[in-house]
Structures are given as C-alpha cells and as structure tokens.
C-alpha cells in the first residue's frame, strides 16, 4: 500500500468524534481541522510493535506541531508516586493566539454495538470484548482528568509555570463504531454521532453463510485499521479470506475486513469470535 503512513494519518484525522454535537459532558471537545492531502506527512517512522493508541498520539502531536494553533508544553508525562506510575497526562497545550492553556486527553477507539447487553451505553465494546465505552469514560472522569489536580502533578506544573485553575480540560474522543450486520439499517443510537458508525460486524457463522462469492476481501493489520479501504490494492477471494479469518478466530481475535463488491462499493466489517 503506497504512502501507508499518510493514509493512516488521514484516517486518524477523518475519524469522527464519538458524540453528536451539543451533548452534555463535563469537558469540551477538542476538534481537529481538515488538512490538505498535499500536506500530509511522508517521513514519519514507527516501530512495527507500536500499539495503535500510541501511533494515534504521535499523529495528534504531529497535527498540533504542524497545523494547530497551539504549542505543546508537555505530552505523555507520567505522574509517579513512590516509584509507581499513577497516571499520565496526554497533552498540555498553549494557544499561540490567546495564551490559554489546555489539558487534552486523546482517545482513539474501535467499538462494536452488542444489543444483547442490557445497558445502552455499555453495549459499545471492544472487538475482543476487552474494554467498553463506559469503562473508558469512568477512567477519564475518575482518574485521567483529576490527575491534573493531584499533588504529585504539581512539580510538572511548577516547571511549566502554570497552575491547575488556569487550565481548561478538553477531550478528543475519536471513534470507529460498528453495528450488527442484522441492524445495518438502524440509524439512531442516542447521543452517538451517526458519522462515527463506520461499518458492521457479524458472527463467524454469519460470515461463513453469507453470499459473498463475487466480492474480494482484505484483512488489514491493526495500524492500518483507520485507513479508507478504497486505497487498498491487494485483494483475496471469499474462499481465500475464509481461511485467514478462521485462523484468527481460532486465536480469539476478531479481524477487521475490507470488502470490495463487483460494482466497486467498499465496506468495513468485523467478524467476531464470541
């Protein structure tokens, strides 16, 4: 895939915020502006073992440095207590025009909607069921944002010559949401931004029994999940991709698939092991 990092960065920028406009939340949303394709990065390098979340943090850092109105005062600052890390401050920024200071927490998630879960908000879970939307919100509200006001963070703030009361706390919560294949016509999910719904998911048996013989497929590695499948150039037949999917499902991994139909329509969906 050509210009892979550029496509990942573009996918990051184009990923919507998880909430609709105007929802009530204790912190304002930090929004990123579009960037012309000609100005997307070409020279960024990453370790193959770097997790997706850390890669997105570096994309955010690159955006702020090259396209934002802020300067980065601090980022990824670990806060310690008695030789133990109690949390991390994602970003402290200073607006170059207004001088205002902000503490920004960045979240980048893939969630699947499980209608079998009783609580509506808790229905948004990770592809492998290892995390959920409410769990992340609780960590943000109970740990990550209050960390700014803990005494252990004060040495960092003193070094930056700022006090907590002058800092506005903001959240950048980008999300790729996937709804059940059988509910693909449903549009309203409460406070959830409908633009964040990027595809569907299905069970292994639904995938095995689908009429996909005329389509072609690709299962991207996790760093490429944000990329629009329209840019992909390598495709496999339904029979070939079934073998790949079965191997991943056997390891309790829920793969993301890109699908291209004969009339050049592109779809994203997960096949889940659970």
mmCIF file of C-alpha atoms in Angstrom:
data_model
loop_
_atom_site.group_PDB
_atom_site.id
_atom_site.type_symbol
_atom_site.label_atom_id
_atom_site.label_comp_id
_atom_site.label_asym_id
_atom_site.label_seq_id
_atom_site.Cartn_x
_atom_site.Cartn_y
_atom_site.Cartn_z
ATOM 1 C CA UNK A 1 0.000 0.000 0.000
ATOM 2 C CA UNK A 2 1.572 3.284 -1.105
ATOM 3 C CA UNK A 3 2.181 6.106 1.373
ATOM 4 C CA UNK A 4 0.942 3.959 4.239
ATOM 5 C CA UNK A 5 1.730 6.490 6.976
ATOM 6 C CA UNK A 6 -0.017 9.282 5.052
ATOM 7 C CA UNK A 7 -3.109 7.102 4.735
ATOM 8 C CA UNK A 8 -3.027 6.219 8.447
ATOM 9 C CA UNK A 9 -2.683 9.891 9.360
ATOM 10 C CA UNK A 10 -5.520 10.844 7.015
ATOM 11 C CA UNK A 11 -7.664 8.101 8.548
ATOM 12 C CA UNK A 12 -6.898 9.453 12.014
ATOM 13 C CA UNK A 13 -7.908 12.990 11.028
ATOM 14 C CA UNK A 14 -11.078 11.822 9.304
ATOM 15 C CA UNK A 15 -12.264 9.687 12.207
ATOM 16 C CA UNK A 16 -15.263 11.485 13.802
ATOM 17 C CA UNK A 17 -15.783 12.368 17.436
ATOM 18 C CA UNK A 18 -17.914 9.771 19.213
ATOM 19 C CA UNK A 19 -20.703 12.155 20.271
ATOM 20 C CA UNK A 20 -23.263 14.206 18.437
ATOM 21 C CA UNK A 21 -22.960 17.984 18.538
ATOM 22 C CA UNK A 22 -24.411 19.622 21.647
ATOM 23 C CA UNK A 23 -24.317 16.664 24.031
ATOM 24 C CA UNK A 24 -23.802 17.393 27.733
ATOM 25 C CA UNK A 25 -20.371 16.381 29.002
ATOM 26 C CA UNK A 26 -18.175 17.831 31.759
ATOM 27 C CA UNK A 27 -15.387 18.724 29.315
ATOM 28 C CA UNK A 28 -15.450 20.452 25.949
ATOM 29 C CA UNK A 29 -14.370 18.562 22.849
ATOM 30 C CA UNK A 30 -11.051 19.358 21.193
ATOM 31 C CA UNK A 31 -11.630 19.313 17.433
ATOM 32 C CA UNK A 32 -9.085 18.858 14.675
ATOM 33 C CA UNK A 33 -9.429 20.737 11.405
ATOM 34 C CA UNK A 34 -9.044 19.139 7.941
ATOM 35 C CA UNK A 35 -5.559 19.093 6.440
ATOM 36 C CA UNK A 36 -4.927 19.311 2.652
ATOM 37 C CA UNK A 37 -3.758 15.984 1.252
ATOM 38 C CA UNK A 38 -0.623 17.641 -0.129
ATOM 39 C CA UNK A 39 0.490 18.483 3.418
ATOM 40 C CA UNK A 40 0.082 15.044 4.965
ATOM 41 C CA UNK A 41 3.279 13.547 6.471
ATOM 42 C CA UNK A 42 5.619 11.473 4.371
ATOM 43 C CA UNK A 43 8.590 10.928 6.647
ATOM 44 C CA UNK A 44 7.163 9.622 9.935
ATOM 45 C CA UNK A 45 8.607 6.282 11.054
ATOM 46 C CA UNK A 46 7.154 3.818 13.557
ATOM 47 C CA UNK A 47 8.280 0.639 15.230
ATOM 48 C CA UNK A 48 6.256 -2.334 13.914
ATOM 49 C CA UNK A 49 5.435 -3.235 17.519
ATOM 50 C CA UNK A 50 3.989 0.204 18.375
ATOM 51 C CA UNK A 51 0.376 -0.129 19.536
ATOM 52 C CA UNK A 52 -2.369 1.694 17.664
ATOM 53 C CA UNK A 53 -3.142 4.121 20.513
ATOM 54 C CA UNK A 54 0.467 5.291 20.769
ATOM 55 C CA UNK A 55 0.605 5.779 16.999
ATOM 56 C CA UNK A 56 -2.512 7.964 17.185
ATOM 57 C CA UNK A 57 -0.867 10.055 19.921
ATOM 58 C CA UNK A 58 2.070 10.713 17.603
ATOM 59 C CA UNK A 59 -0.341 11.699 14.825
ATOM 60 C CA UNK A 60 -2.032 14.125 17.222
ATOM 61 C CA UNK A 61 1.363 15.522 18.197
ATOM 62 C CA UNK A 62 2.283 15.935 14.520
ATOM 63 C CA UNK A 63 -1.026 17.688 13.824
ATOM 64 C CA UNK A 64 -0.565 20.149 16.698
ATOM 65 C CA UNK A 65 3.036 20.873 15.724
ATOM 66 C CA UNK A 66 2.358 21.475 12.029
ATOM 67 C CA UNK A 67 -1.284 22.520 11.693
ATOM 68 C CA UNK A 68 -2.661 23.577 15.061
ATOM 69 C CA UNK A 69 -2.895 26.945 16.787
ATOM 70 C CA UNK A 70 -1.240 25.579 19.927
ATOM 71 C CA UNK A 71 2.251 24.762 21.041
ATOM 72 C CA UNK A 72 2.937 21.628 23.041
ATOM 73 C CA UNK A 73 4.141 22.372 26.556
ATOM 74 C CA UNK A 74 4.124 18.738 27.666
ATOM 75 C CA UNK A 75 2.939 15.377 26.379
ATOM 76 C CA UNK A 76 2.835 11.793 27.633
ATOM 77 C CA UNK A 77 4.031 12.933 31.047
ATOM 78 C CA UNK A 78 3.984 10.073 33.534
ATOM 79 C CA UNK A 79 2.996 11.053 37.074
ATOM 80 C CA UNK A 80 4.608 8.947 39.774
ATOM 81 C CA UNK A 81 4.059 8.305 43.464
ATOM 82 C CA UNK A 82 6.558 6.273 45.498
ATOM 83 C CA UNK A 83 8.194 4.839 42.365
ATOM 84 C CA UNK A 84 4.807 3.835 40.962
ATOM 85 C CA UNK A 85 3.121 5.409 37.931
ATOM 86 C CA UNK A 86 -0.345 6.614 38.927
ATOM 87 C CA UNK A 87 -1.296 8.118 35.574
ATOM 88 C CA UNK A 88 -0.235 10.011 32.501
ATOM 89 C CA UNK A 89 -1.032 13.488 31.210
ATOM 90 C CA UNK A 90 -1.573 13.203 27.448
ATOM 91 C CA UNK A 91 -1.054 16.821 26.334
ATOM 92 C CA UNK A 92 -0.721 20.272 27.847
ATOM 93 C CA UNK A 93 -1.077 22.914 25.135
ATOM 94 C CA UNK A 94 -0.805 26.686 24.923
ATOM 95 C CA UNK A 95 -2.785 28.586 22.317
ATOM 96 C CA UNK A 96 -0.342 30.790 20.435
ATOM 97 C CA UNK A 97 -3.009 33.461 19.791
ATOM 98 C CA UNK A 98 -4.876 33.652 23.102
ATOM 99 C CA UNK A 99 -2.270 32.287 25.502
ATOM 100 C CA UNK A 100 -4.855 29.948 27.030
ATOM 101 C CA UNK A 101 -3.619 26.667 28.485
ATOM 102 C CA UNK A 102 -5.438 23.383 27.917
ATOM 103 C CA UNK A 103 -5.038 19.824 29.128
ATOM 104 C CA UNK A 104 -6.176 17.478 26.338
ATOM 105 C CA UNK A 105 -6.846 13.784 26.739
ATOM 106 C CA UNK A 106 -6.821 11.854 23.457
ATOM 107 C CA UNK A 107 -8.865 8.696 22.906
ATOM 108 C CA UNK A 108 -8.960 6.630 19.714
ATOM 109 C CA UNK A 109 -11.234 3.578 19.806
ATOM 110 C CA UNK A 110 -12.928 0.850 17.812
ATOM 111 C CA UNK A 111 -16.216 -0.244 19.383
ATOM 112 C CA UNK A 112 -18.853 -2.779 18.380
ATOM 113 C CA UNK A 113 -22.508 -2.466 19.392
ATOM 114 C CA UNK A 114 -23.796 -5.560 21.211
ATOM 115 C CA UNK A 115 -27.613 -5.343 21.552
ATOM 116 C CA UNK A 116 -27.600 -8.285 23.975
ATOM 117 C CA UNK A 117 -26.111 -6.098 26.742
ATOM 118 C CA UNK A 118 -28.789 -4.519 28.949
ATOM 119 C CA UNK A 119 -27.366 -1.026 29.453
ATOM 120 C CA UNK A 120 -27.407 1.068 26.258
ATOM 121 C CA UNK A 121 -24.081 2.826 26.806
ATOM 122 C CA UNK A 122 -22.367 -0.420 27.837
ATOM 123 C CA UNK A 123 -23.337 -2.004 24.522
ATOM 124 C CA UNK A 124 -20.328 -0.346 22.873
ATOM 125 C CA UNK A 125 -17.472 -2.795 23.472
ATOM 126 C CA UNK A 126 -14.057 -3.568 22.009
ATOM 127 C CA UNK A 127 -13.812 -6.110 19.158
ATOM 128 C CA UNK A 128 -12.403 -8.698 21.574
ATOM 129 C CA UNK A 129 -14.663 -7.610 24.472
ATOM 130 C CA UNK A 130 -11.676 -6.433 26.494
ATOM 131 C CA UNK A 131 -12.901 -2.885 27.054
ATOM 132 C CA UNK A 132 -16.029 -0.794 26.707
ATOM 133 C CA UNK A 133 -17.201 2.781 26.264
ATOM 134 C CA UNK A 134 -18.362 3.186 29.907
ATOM 135 C CA UNK A 135 -15.084 1.796 31.220
ATOM 136 C CA UNK A 136 -13.152 4.380 29.248
ATOM 137 C CA UNK A 137 -15.451 7.193 30.366
ATOM 138 C CA UNK A 138 -15.010 6.182 34.003
ATOM 139 C CA UNK A 139 -11.218 6.194 33.645
ATOM 140 C CA UNK A 140 -11.366 9.649 32.062
ATOM 141 C CA UNK A 141 -13.700 11.142 34.656
ATOM 142 C CA UNK A 142 -12.337 9.408 37.755
ATOM 143 C CA UNK A 143 -8.613 9.214 37.013
ATOM 144 C CA UNK A 144 -7.237 10.926 33.921
ATOM 145 C CA UNK A 145 -8.781 14.398 34.223
ATOM 146 C CA UNK A 146 -8.498 14.605 38.060
ATOM 147 C CA UNK A 147 -4.800 13.725 37.718
ATOM 148 C CA UNK A 148 -4.101 17.373 36.845
ATOM 149 C CA UNK A 149 -5.109 18.419 40.375
ATOM 150 C CA UNK A 150 -3.206 15.775 42.326
ATOM 151 C CA UNK A 151 -0.263 16.933 44.392
ATOM 152 C CA UNK A 152 2.012 14.524 42.515
ATOM 153 C CA UNK A 153 1.406 16.520 39.310
ATOM 154 C CA UNK A 154 2.359 19.852 40.853
ATOM 155 C CA UNK A 155 6.127 19.567 40.151
ATOM 156 C CA UNK A 156 5.352 19.273 36.428
ATOM 157 C CA UNK A 157 3.010 22.275 36.513
ATOM 158 C CA UNK A 158 5.536 24.307 38.501
ATOM 159 C CA UNK A 159 8.162 23.549 35.879
ATOM 160 C CA UNK A 160 5.758 24.826 33.210
ATOM 161 C CA UNK A 161 4.912 27.839 35.413
ATOM 162 C CA UNK A 162 1.168 27.177 35.327
ATOM 163 C CA UNK A 163 -1.472 26.413 37.950
ATOM 164 C CA UNK A 164 -4.357 23.932 37.591
ATOM 165 C CA UNK A 165 -7.045 26.609 37.903
ATOM 166 C CA UNK A 166 -5.888 28.346 34.705
ATOM 167 C CA UNK A 167 -6.014 25.133 32.658
ATOM 168 C CA UNK A 168 -9.071 24.222 30.577
ATOM 169 C CA UNK A 169 -9.520 20.477 30.260
ATOM 170 C CA UNK A 170 -10.642 19.095 26.904
ATOM 171 C CA UNK A 171 -11.293 15.713 25.333
ATOM 172 C CA UNK A 172 -10.583 14.492 21.808
ATOM 173 C CA UNK A 173 -12.520 11.204 21.580
ATOM 174 C CA UNK A 174 -12.308 9.762 18.091
ATOM 175 C CA UNK A 175 -14.165 6.517 17.451
ATOM 176 C CA UNK A 176 -14.880 3.983 14.729
ATOM 177 C CA UNK A 177 -18.187 2.288 15.546
ATOM 178 C CA UNK A 178 -19.587 -0.914 14.090
ATOM 179 C CA UNK A 179 -23.187 -2.103 14.367
ATOM 180 C CA UNK A 180 -24.537 -5.638 13.903
ATOM 181 C CA UNK A 181 -24.947 -6.749 10.317
ATOM 182 C CA UNK A 182 -28.597 -7.559 11.036
ATOM 183 C CA UNK A 183 -29.169 -3.981 12.322
ATOM 184 C CA UNK A 184 -27.379 -2.209 9.470
ATOM 185 C CA UNK A 185 -30.485 -0.183 8.587
ATOM 186 C CA UNK A 186 -30.756 1.319 12.069
ATOM 187 C CA UNK A 187 -29.559 4.957 12.187
ATOM 188 C CA UNK A 188 -30.285 6.354 15.672
ATOM 189 C CA UNK A 189 -28.063 5.414 18.604
ATOM 190 C CA UNK A 190 -28.913 8.165 21.075
ATOM 191 C CA UNK A 191 -26.066 10.601 21.740
ATOM 192 C CA UNK A 192 -23.726 8.706 19.420
ATOM 193 C CA UNK A 193 -22.547 10.609 16.365
ATOM 194 C CA UNK A 194 -24.025 8.759 13.357
ATOM 195 C CA UNK A 195 -20.961 9.719 11.286
ATOM 196 C CA UNK A 196 -18.847 7.609 13.665
ATOM 197 C CA UNK A 197 -20.622 4.444 12.510
ATOM 198 C CA UNK A 198 -18.072 3.128 10.034
ATOM 199 C CA UNK A 199 -19.324 -0.373 9.314
ATOM 200 C CA UNK A 200 -20.884 -3.530 10.675
ATOM 201 C CA UNK A 201 -19.943 -6.740 12.454
ATOM 202 C CA UNK A 202 -21.102 -10.330 12.151
ATOM 203 C CA UNK A 203 -20.547 -13.682 13.815
ATOM 204 C CA UNK A 204 -18.342 -16.376 12.318
ATOM 205 C CA UNK A 205 -21.374 -18.398 11.239
ATOM 206 C CA UNK A 206 -22.953 -15.346 9.579
ATOM 207 C CA UNK A 207 -19.754 -14.756 7.640
ATOM 208 C CA UNK A 208 -19.420 -18.407 6.622
ATOM 209 C CA UNK A 209 -23.021 -18.490 5.373
ATOM 210 C CA UNK A 210 -23.039 -15.160 3.541
ATOM 211 C CA UNK A 211 -23.359 -14.815 -0.201
ATOM 212 C CA UNK A 212 -20.018 -13.090 -0.750
ATOM 213 C CA UNK A 213 -18.625 -15.232 -3.591
ATOM 214 C CA UNK A 214 -18.475 -12.295 -6.020
ATOM 215 C CA UNK A 215 -16.683 -9.925 -3.621
ATOM 216 C CA UNK A 216 -12.998 -9.613 -2.760
ATOM 217 C CA UNK A 217 -11.508 -9.025 0.678
ATOM 218 C CA UNK A 218 -8.516 -7.923 2.692
ATOM 219 C CA UNK A 219 -7.824 -8.082 6.416
ATOM 220 C CA UNK A 220 -5.587 -5.122 7.365
ATOM 221 C CA UNK A 221 -3.114 -5.220 10.221
ATOM 222 C CA UNK A 222 -4.184 -3.154 13.209
ATOM 223 C CA UNK A 223 -2.135 0.010 12.427
ATOM 224 C CA UNK A 224 -3.980 0.203 9.104
ATOM 225 C CA UNK A 225 -7.480 -0.039 10.595
ATOM 226 C CA UNK A 226 -8.079 3.753 10.264
ATOM 227 C CA UNK A 227 -7.349 3.673 6.505
ATOM 228 C CA UNK A 228 -10.164 4.002 3.992
ATOM 229 C CA UNK A 229 -10.316 0.655 2.122
ATOM 230 C CA UNK A 230 -10.653 2.483 -1.191
ATOM 231 C CA UNK A 231 -6.849 2.864 -1.163
ATOM 232 C CA UNK A 232 -6.146 -0.857 -0.850
ATOM 233 C CA UNK A 233 -4.609 -2.685 -3.828
ATOM 234 C CA UNK A 234 -4.283 -6.318 -2.639
ATOM 235 C CA UNK A 235 -7.456 -8.405 -2.501
ATOM 236 C CA UNK A 236 -8.379 -12.025 -1.798
ATOM 237 C CA UNK A 237 -11.309 -14.147 -2.868
ATOM 238 C CA UNK A 238 -14.036 -15.167 -0.441
ATOM 239 C CA UNK A 239 -12.550 -18.674 -0.196
ATOM 240 C CA UNK A 240 -9.056 -17.328 0.471
ATOM 241 C CA UNK A 241 -10.168 -14.853 3.115
ATOM 242 C CA UNK A 242 -12.210 -17.510 4.921
ATOM 243 C CA UNK A 243 -9.005 -19.412 5.647
ATOM 244 C CA UNK A 244 -7.365 -16.277 7.056
ATOM 245 C CA UNK A 245 -10.402 -15.427 9.157
ATOM 246 C CA UNK A 246 -10.699 -18.943 10.606
ATOM 247 C CA UNK A 247 -7.056 -18.822 11.674
ATOM 248 C CA UNK A 248 -7.574 -15.505 13.506
ATOM 249 C CA UNK A 249 -10.843 -16.569 15.116
ATOM 250 C CA UNK A 250 -9.138 -19.693 16.464
ATOM 251 C CA UNK A 251 -6.824 -17.349 18.408
ATOM 252 C CA UNK A 252 -9.803 -15.416 19.869
ATOM 253 C CA UNK A 253 -9.078 -12.460 17.594
ATOM 254 C CA UNK A 254 -11.876 -10.582 15.838
ATOM 255 C CA UNK A 255 -10.436 -9.435 12.492
ATOM 256 C CA UNK A 256 -11.464 -6.306 10.627
ATOM 257 C CA UNK A 257 -12.218 -6.997 6.981
ATOM 258 C CA UNK A 258 -12.371 -4.699 3.997
ATOM 259 C CA UNK A 259 -14.696 -5.833 1.217
ATOM 260 C CA UNK A 260 -14.978 -4.609 -2.378
ATOM 261 C CA UNK A 261 -18.064 -5.600 -4.354
ATOM 262 C CA UNK A 262 -18.175 -6.149 -8.133
ATOM 263 C CA UNK A 263 -19.640 -2.645 -8.579
ATOM 264 C CA UNK A 264 -16.709 -1.132 -6.614
ATOM 265 C CA UNK A 265 -18.504 -0.446 -3.363
ATOM 266 C CA UNK A 266 -16.348 -0.689 -0.250
ATOM 267 C CA UNK A 267 -17.394 -1.992 3.172
ATOM 268 C CA UNK A 268 -15.709 -2.474 6.531
ATOM 269 C CA UNK A 269 -16.830 -5.129 8.996
ATOM 270 C CA UNK A 270 -15.559 -7.232 11.863
ATOM 271 C CA UNK A 271 -16.020 -10.971 12.159
ATOM 272 C CA UNK A 272 -16.168 -11.789 15.876
ATOM 273 C CA UNK A 273 -15.083 -14.952 17.657
ATOM 274 C CA UNK A 274 -17.570 -14.590 20.501
#
